[in-house]
PDB file of C-alpha atoms and ligand atoms in Angstrom:
ATOM      1  CA  UNK I   1      89.697 128.683 100.675  1.00 49.00           C
ATOM      2  CA  UNK I   2      89.978 129.931 104.750  1.00 51.00           C
ATOM      3  CA  UNK I   3      87.806 127.069 106.178  1.00 57.00           C
ATOM      4  CA  UNK I   4      87.154 128.461 109.720  1.00 68.00           C
ATOM      5  CA  UNK I   5      87.000 125.154 110.686  1.00 81.00           C
ATOM      6  CA  UNK I   6      90.119 123.844 112.548  1.00 88.00           C
ATOM      7  CA  UNK I   7      91.826 120.831 110.406  1.00 91.00           C
ATOM      8  CA  UNK I   8      92.938 119.089 113.383  1.00 94.00           C
ATOM      9  CA  UNK I   9      89.988 117.776 114.983  1.00 94.00           C
ATOM     10  CA  UNK I  10      89.287 114.807 113.262  1.00 94.00           C
ATOM     11  CA  UNK I  11      92.985 113.875 114.453  1.00 96.00           C
ATOM     12  CA  UNK I  12      92.151 114.709 118.109  1.00 94.00           C
ATOM     13  CA  UNK I  13      89.241 112.943 117.816  1.00 94.00           C
ATOM     14  CA  UNK I  14      90.162 109.614 117.392  1.00 96.00           C
ATOM     15  CA  UNK I  15      93.195 109.961 120.250  1.00 96.00           C
ATOM     16  CA  UNK I  16      93.041 109.955 124.364  1.00 95.00           C
ATOM     17  CA  UNK I  17      95.684 112.370 125.668  1.00 94.00           C
ATOM     18  CA  UNK I  18      96.156 111.117 129.328  1.00 92.00           C
ATOM     19  CA  UNK I  19      96.806 107.643 127.388  1.00 93.00           C
ATOM     20  CA  UNK I  20      98.325 107.910 124.123  1.00 94.00           C
ATOM     21  CA  UNK I  21     102.041 110.452 124.072  1.00 93.00           C
ATOM     22  CA  UNK I  22     101.141 111.177 120.694  1.00 95.00           C
ATOM     23  CA  UNK I  23     101.153 114.861 120.845  1.00 93.00           C
ATOM     24  CA  UNK I  24      98.445 116.775 121.018  1.00 91.00           C
ATOM     25  CA  UNK I  25      99.691 120.116 118.019  1.00 86.00           C
ATOM     26  CA  UNK I  26      99.664 122.992 119.803  1.00 80.00           C
ATOM     27  CA  UNK I  27     103.000 124.104 119.251  1.00 68.00           C
ATOM     28  CA  UNK I  28     103.981 123.821 115.823  1.00 68.00           C
ATOM     29  CA  UNK I  29     106.441 125.387 114.355  1.00 72.00           C
ATOM     30  CA  UNK I  30     106.901 125.926 110.906  1.00 73.00           C
ATOM     31  CA  UNK I  31     110.354 126.368 109.689  1.00 73.00           C
ATOM     32  CA  UNK I  32     111.977 127.680 106.221  1.00 82.00           C
ATOM     33  CA  UNK I  33     111.281 124.874 104.298  1.00 91.00           C
ATOM     34  CA  UNK I  34     108.005 122.519 104.520  1.00 95.00           C
ATOM     35  CA  UNK I  35     109.533 119.974 106.089  1.00 97.00           C
ATOM     36  CA  UNK I  36     107.671 115.447 105.532  1.00 98.00           C
ATOM     37  CA  UNK I  37     108.468 112.678 107.575  1.00 98.00           C
ATOM     38  CA  UNK I  38     107.757 108.982 106.812  1.00 98.00           C
ATOM     39  CA  UNK I  39     106.858 107.072 109.784  1.00 98.00           C
ATOM     40  CA  UNK I  40     106.748 103.068 109.886  1.00 98.00           C
ATOM     41  CA  UNK I  41     103.314 101.524 111.926  1.00 98.00           C
ATOM     42  CA  UNK I  42     103.289  98.535 113.378  1.00 98.00           C
ATOM     43  CA  UNK I  43      99.430  98.530 113.800  1.00 97.00           C
ATOM     44  CA  UNK I  44      96.973  96.399 113.295  1.00 94.00           C
ATOM     45  CA  UNK I  45      98.339  95.993 109.459  1.00 96.00           C
ATOM     46  CA  UNK I  46     102.365  97.148 109.715  1.00 98.00           C
ATOM     47  CA  UNK I  47     102.352 100.666 107.401  1.00 98.00           C
ATOM     48  CA  UNK I  48     104.383 103.311 106.740  1.00 98.00           C
ATOM     49  CA  UNK I  49     102.692 107.014 106.825  1.00 98.00           C
ATOM     50  CA  UNK I  50     104.098 109.256 104.728  1.00 98.00           C
ATOM     51  CA  UNK I  51     103.605 113.114 105.485  1.00 98.00           C
ATOM     52  CA  UNK I  52     103.979 116.582 104.048  1.00 98.00           C
ATOM     53  CA  UNK I  53     103.736 119.723 105.605  1.00 97.00           C
ATOM     54  CA  UNK I  54     101.205 121.487 103.979  1.00 96.00           C
ATOM     55  CA  UNK I  55      99.888 124.960 105.145  1.00 93.00           C
ATOM     56  CA  UNK I  56     100.775 123.991 109.528  1.00 94.00           C
ATOM     57  CA  UNK I  57      99.680 120.201 108.909  1.00 96.00           C
ATOM     58  CA  UNK I  58     101.062 117.345 107.992  1.00 97.00           C
ATOM     59  CA  UNK I  59      98.991 116.629 105.251  1.00 98.00           C
ATOM     60  CA  UNK I  60      98.568 112.812 105.334  1.00 98.00           C
ATOM     61  CA  UNK I  61      98.553 109.168 103.668  1.00 98.00           C
ATOM     62  CA  UNK I  62      99.269 106.101 104.779  1.00 98.00           C
ATOM     63  CA  UNK I  63     101.445 103.858 102.541  1.00 98.00           C
ATOM     64  CA  UNK I  64     101.253  99.917 102.967  1.00 97.00           C
ATOM     65  CA  UNK I  65     103.874  98.698 101.261  1.00 97.00           C
ATOM     66  CA  UNK I  66     105.928 102.466 101.499  1.00 97.00           C
ATOM     67  CA  UNK I  67     107.472 104.838  98.936  1.00 98.00           C
ATOM     68  CA  UNK I  68     109.357 103.084  96.126  1.00 97.00           C
ATOM     69  CA  UNK I  69     112.778 104.347  94.658  1.00 97.00           C
ATOM     70  CA  UNK I  70     111.819 102.727  91.607  1.00 97.00           C
ATOM     71  CA  UNK I  71     109.944 104.469  88.710  1.00 96.00           C
ATOM     72  CA  UNK I  72     108.141 101.855  87.782  1.00 90.00           C
ATOM     73  CA  UNK I  73     106.194 101.606  91.486  1.00 96.00           C
ATOM     74  CA  UNK I  74     102.391 103.218  91.852  1.00 97.00           C
ATOM     75  CA  UNK I  75     102.191 102.792  95.975  1.00 98.00           C
ATOM     76  CA  UNK I  76      98.360 102.599  96.670  1.00 98.00           C
ATOM     77  CA  UNK I  77      98.624 105.748  99.356  1.00 98.00           C
ATOM     78  CA  UNK I  78      95.281 106.222 101.184  1.00 97.00           C
ATOM     79  CA  UNK I  79      94.492 109.631 103.074  1.00 97.00           C
ATOM     80  CA  UNK I  80      93.977 109.535 106.242  1.00 97.00           C
ATOM     81  CA  UNK I  81      93.786 112.651 109.198  1.00 97.00           C
ATOM     82  CA  UNK I  82      95.757 115.840 108.973  1.00 97.00           C
ATOM     83  CA  UNK I  83      97.626 115.449 111.752  1.00 97.00           C
ATOM     84  CA  UNK I  84     100.268 118.363 113.908  1.00 97.00           C
ATOM     85  CA  UNK I  85     103.441 119.289 112.765  1.00 96.00           C
ATOM     86  CA  UNK I  86     105.034 117.385 115.878  1.00 96.00           C
ATOM     87  CA  UNK I  87     104.516 114.786 114.892  1.00 97.00           C
ATOM     88  CA  UNK I  88     107.224 114.233 112.687  1.00 96.00           C
ATOM     89  CA  UNK I  89     108.842 114.069 115.783  1.00 96.00           C
ATOM     90  CA  UNK I  90     106.902 111.665 117.081  1.00 97.00           C
ATOM     91  CA  UNK I  91     107.862 107.580 117.915  1.00 97.00           C
ATOM     92  CA  UNK I  92     107.430 105.790 120.613  1.00 97.00           C
ATOM     93  CA  UNK I  93     103.937 103.163 120.935  1.00 98.00           C
ATOM     94  CA  UNK I  94     100.743 104.025 120.964  1.00 97.00           C
ATOM     95  CA  UNK I  95      99.187 102.423 123.509  1.00 96.00           C
ATOM     96  CA  UNK I  96      96.839  98.853 122.596  1.00 93.00           C
ATOM     97  CA  UNK I  97      93.145 100.138 122.289  1.00 94.00           C
ATOM     98  CA  UNK I  98      93.913 103.185 121.066  1.00 96.00           C
ATOM     99  CA  UNK I  99      93.293 104.698 117.922  1.00 96.00           C
ATOM    100  CA  UNK I 100      96.780 103.481 115.954  1.00 97.00           C
ATOM    101  CA  UNK I 101      98.024 101.272 118.775  1.00 97.00           C
ATOM    102  CA  UNK I 102     100.800  99.760 118.303  1.00 98.00           C
ATOM    103  CA  UNK I 103     105.363 100.882 117.607  1.00 98.00           C
ATOM    104  CA  UNK I 104     106.134 104.392 115.545  1.00 98.00           C
ATOM    105  CA  UNK I 105     109.627 105.040 113.860  1.00 98.00           C
ATOM    106  CA  UNK I 106     110.510 108.245 112.057  1.00 98.00           C
ATOM    107  CA  UNK I 107     112.089 106.110 109.075  1.00 98.00           C
ATOM    108  CA  UNK I 108     113.200 108.989 107.039  1.00 98.00           C
ATOM    109  CA  UNK I 109     112.573 112.866 108.093  1.00 98.00           C
ATOM    110  CA  UNK I 110     113.795 115.833 105.683  1.00 97.00           C
ATOM    111  CA  UNK I 111     112.773 118.072 103.757  1.00 97.00           C
ATOM    112  CA  UNK I 112     110.365 119.203 100.450  1.00 97.00           C
ATOM    113  CA  UNK I 113     109.774 121.256  97.502  1.00 95.00           C
ATOM    114  CA  UNK I 114     106.829 121.640  95.040  1.00 94.00           C
ATOM    115  CA  UNK I 115     108.033 120.623  91.380  1.00 91.00           C
ATOM    116  CA  UNK I 116     106.056 123.723  90.209  1.00 70.00           C
ATOM    117  CA  UNK I 117     104.808 121.946  87.034  1.00 63.00           C
ATOM    118  CA  UNK I 118     101.658 120.809  88.248  1.00 57.00           C
ATOM    119  CA  UNK I 119     100.124 124.399  88.913  1.00 54.00           C
ATOM    120  CA  UNK I 120     100.076 126.602  86.086  1.00 53.00           C
ATOM    121  CA  UNK I 121      96.536 127.136  85.435  1.00 59.00           C
ATOM    122  CA  UNK I 122      94.620 125.530  87.875  1.00 61.00           C
ATOM    123  CA  UNK I 123      96.551 125.734  91.365  1.00 66.00           C
ATOM    124  CA  UNK I 124      98.175 128.428  93.009  1.00 78.00           C
ATOM    125  CA  UNK I 125      99.431 126.909  95.754  1.00 89.00           C
ATOM    126  CA  UNK I 126     100.991 123.291  96.570  1.00 93.00           C
ATOM    127  CA  UNK I 127      97.758 122.982  98.898  1.00 93.00           C
ATOM    128  CA  UNK I 128      95.343 123.530  96.368  1.00 92.00           C
ATOM    129  CA  UNK I 129      97.473 121.295  93.433  1.00 93.00           C
ATOM    130  CA  UNK I 130      96.662 118.423  95.783  1.00 94.00           C
ATOM    131  CA  UNK I 131      92.804 119.346  96.687  1.00 92.00           C
ATOM    132  CA  UNK I 132      92.972 119.023  92.973  1.00 92.00           C
ATOM    133  CA  UNK I 133      94.156 115.270  92.796  1.00 94.00           C
ATOM    134  CA  UNK I 134      98.025 115.814  92.433  1.00 94.00           C
ATOM    135  CA  UNK I 135     100.865 117.267  93.367  1.00 95.00           C
ATOM    136  CA  UNK I 136     104.874 116.624  92.553  1.00 95.00           C
ATOM    137  CA  UNK I 137     107.920 117.779  94.949  1.00 97.00           C
ATOM    138  CA  UNK I 138     111.153 116.656  95.724  1.00 97.00           C
ATOM    139  CA  UNK I 139     112.070 115.021  98.643  1.00 98.00           C
ATOM    140  CA  UNK I 140     115.465 115.675 100.699  1.00 97.00           C
ATOM    141  CA  UNK I 141     115.612 113.669 103.197  1.00 97.00           C
ATOM    142  CA  UNK I 142     118.170 111.427 104.796  1.00 97.00           C
ATOM    143  CA  UNK I 143     116.665 108.334 103.376  1.00 96.00           C
ATOM    144  CA  UNK I 144     114.804 109.570  99.864  1.00 97.00           C
ATOM    145  CA  UNK I 145     115.613 111.443  97.231  1.00 96.00           C
ATOM    146  CA  UNK I 146     114.764 113.038  94.425  1.00 97.00           C
ATOM    147  CA  UNK I 147     111.009 113.463  92.628  1.00 97.00           C
ATOM    148  CA  UNK I 148     107.616 111.821  93.667  1.00 98.00           C
ATOM    149  CA  UNK I 149     104.018 112.701  92.639  1.00 97.00           C
ATOM    150  CA  UNK I 150     100.603 111.830  94.595  1.00 97.00           C
ATOM    151  CA  UNK I 151      97.969 111.443  92.434  1.00 97.00           C
ATOM    152  CA  UNK I 152      94.205 110.753  93.834  1.00 97.00           C
ATOM    153  CA  UNK I 153      92.756 107.822  91.300  1.00 96.00           C
ATOM    154  CA  UNK I 154      89.442 107.279  93.350  1.00 94.00           C
ATOM    155  CA  UNK I 155      86.820 109.489  94.935  1.00 91.00           C
ATOM    156  CA  UNK I 156      85.838 109.346  98.639  1.00 81.00           C
ATOM    157  CA  UNK I 157      82.345 109.193  97.947  1.00 81.00           C
ATOM    158  CA  UNK I 158      80.917 106.185  98.942  1.00 77.00           C
ATOM    159  CA  UNK I 159      83.919 104.492  98.530  1.00 83.00           C
ATOM    160  CA  UNK I 160      87.416 104.910 100.183  1.00 91.00           C
ATOM    161  CA  UNK I 161      89.235 107.870  98.846  1.00 96.00           C
ATOM    162  CA  UNK I 162      92.884 106.685  97.226  1.00 97.00           C
ATOM    163  CA  UNK I 163      96.175 107.761  95.538  1.00 98.00           C
ATOM    164  CA  UNK I 164      99.056 106.725  94.008  1.00 98.00           C
ATOM    165  CA  UNK I 165     102.738 107.460  96.011  1.00 98.00           C
ATOM    166  CA  UNK I 166     104.901 106.937  92.190  1.00 98.00           C
ATOM    167  CA  UNK I 167     108.397 108.174  92.080  1.00 97.00           C
ATOM    168  CA  UNK I 168     109.155 109.986  89.194  1.00 97.00           C
ATOM    169  CA  UNK I 169     112.348 109.591  86.493  1.00 96.00           C
ATOM    170  CA  UNK I 170     115.188 111.466  88.025  1.00 95.00           C
ATOM    171  CA  UNK I 171     118.344 111.390  88.227  1.00 94.00           C
ATOM    172  CA  UNK I 172     117.504 110.372  91.972  1.00 93.00           C
ATOM    173  CA  UNK I 173     115.852 106.943  90.152  1.00 94.00           C
ATOM    174  CA  UNK I 174     116.759 103.525  90.908  1.00 92.00           C
ATOM    175  CA  UNK I 175     116.078 100.194  88.609  1.00 89.00           C
ATOM    176  CA  UNK I 176     117.220  98.029  90.580  1.00 89.00           C
ATOM    177  CA  UNK I 177     117.934  96.753  94.293  1.00 87.00           C
ATOM    178  CA  UNK I 178     115.533  96.334  97.060  1.00 88.00           C
ATOM    179  CA  UNK I 179     112.597  99.427  96.549  1.00 92.00           C
ATOM    180  CA  UNK I 180     111.480 100.024 100.288  1.00 93.00           C
ATOM    181  CA  UNK I 181     113.363  98.507 103.021  1.00 92.00           C
ATOM    182  CA  UNK I 182     111.835  95.712 105.110  1.00 97.00           C
ATOM    183  CA  UNK I 183     109.485  97.565 107.897  1.00 98.00           C
ATOM    184  CA  UNK I 184     110.508  95.447 110.251  1.00 97.00           C
ATOM    185  CA  UNK I 185     114.845  95.558 110.269  1.00 97.00           C
ATOM    186  CA  UNK I 186     114.288  99.627 109.198  1.00 98.00           C
ATOM    187  CA  UNK I 187     115.932 101.659 111.321  1.00 98.00           C
ATOM    188  CA  UNK I 188     115.109 105.582 112.735  1.00 98.00           C
ATOM    189  CA  UNK I 189     116.432 108.517 110.757  1.00 98.00           C
ATOM    190  CA  UNK I 190     116.166 109.934 114.878  1.00 97.00           C
ATOM    191  CA  UNK I 191     117.204 106.863 116.859  1.00 97.00           C
ATOM    192  CA  UNK I 192     118.844 104.660 115.149  1.00 98.00           C
ATOM    193  CA  UNK I 193     116.572 102.307 116.742  1.00 98.00           C
ATOM    194  CA  UNK I 194     113.789  99.493 115.132  1.00 98.00           C
ATOM    195  CA  UNK I 195     110.364  99.497 115.963  1.00 98.00           C
ATOM    196  CA  UNK I 196     111.435  96.320 118.105  1.00 98.00           C
ATOM    197  CA  UNK I 197     113.872  98.779 120.079  1.00 98.00           C
ATOM    198  CA  UNK I 198     111.573 101.407 120.746  1.00 98.00           C
ATOM    199  CA  UNK I 199     109.258  98.307 122.057  1.00 97.00           C
ATOM    200  CA  UNK I 200     111.712  97.472 124.120  1.00 97.00           C
ATOM    201  CA  UNK I 201     112.707 100.831 125.914  1.00 96.00           C
ATOM    202  CA  UNK I 202     109.144 102.168 126.270  1.00 93.00           C
ATOM    203  CA  UNK I 203     108.124  98.688 128.147  1.00 91.00           C
ATOM    204  CA  UNK I 204     111.320  99.972 130.046  1.00 93.00           C
ATOM    205  CA  UNK I 205     109.776 102.815 130.781  1.00 84.00           C
ATOM    206  CA  UNK I 206     112.285 104.932 128.812  1.00 64.00           C
ATOM    207  CA  UNK I 207     110.656 105.092 125.725  1.00 50.00           C
TER     208      UNK I 207
HETATM  209 MN1  LIG K   1      99.447 105.432 110.436  1.00 80.45          MN
END
């Protein structure tokens, strides 16, 4: 389904680009393989932002507890507005008072490949599989690896739309050890910095 509506309109509508250094989304380049990024966002409530490149934008979910490497864990994922592709490189501090004010690091980044088994019959593309409420995919990140699935568990009419992000049972699954890092100690896959260090750099004027 092709819509004339700019998918990034809600994203732009929430932000003041003269105040925040987040990208306005005018020049994103798609690569050969679709990308994914997981950011840690120290906003009003700490959360992970899980984003998959689909049809020229980053489809996005806020995952309060973050993705788990253990297949038994079901992690709540609440959809947020589509983000521009350039957002996969964004780390910095969103000014206080702006939408999502707080520090952001790129915790993980890489590419993914759709796992085709959701598709026959109903969905012709990965985007359609998501629109139908279920998609599975293989992540090749610097930290996350293996199959994951996103499944819609609650529709958005009248209530907050909700999904689950679950690690699939495969060779990359873990069954012990920490399933998700402590967000305050975790380091950026791009710069090696913690949230705290990104805040300090920004305050020093070289963020
Ligand atoms: Mn966020």
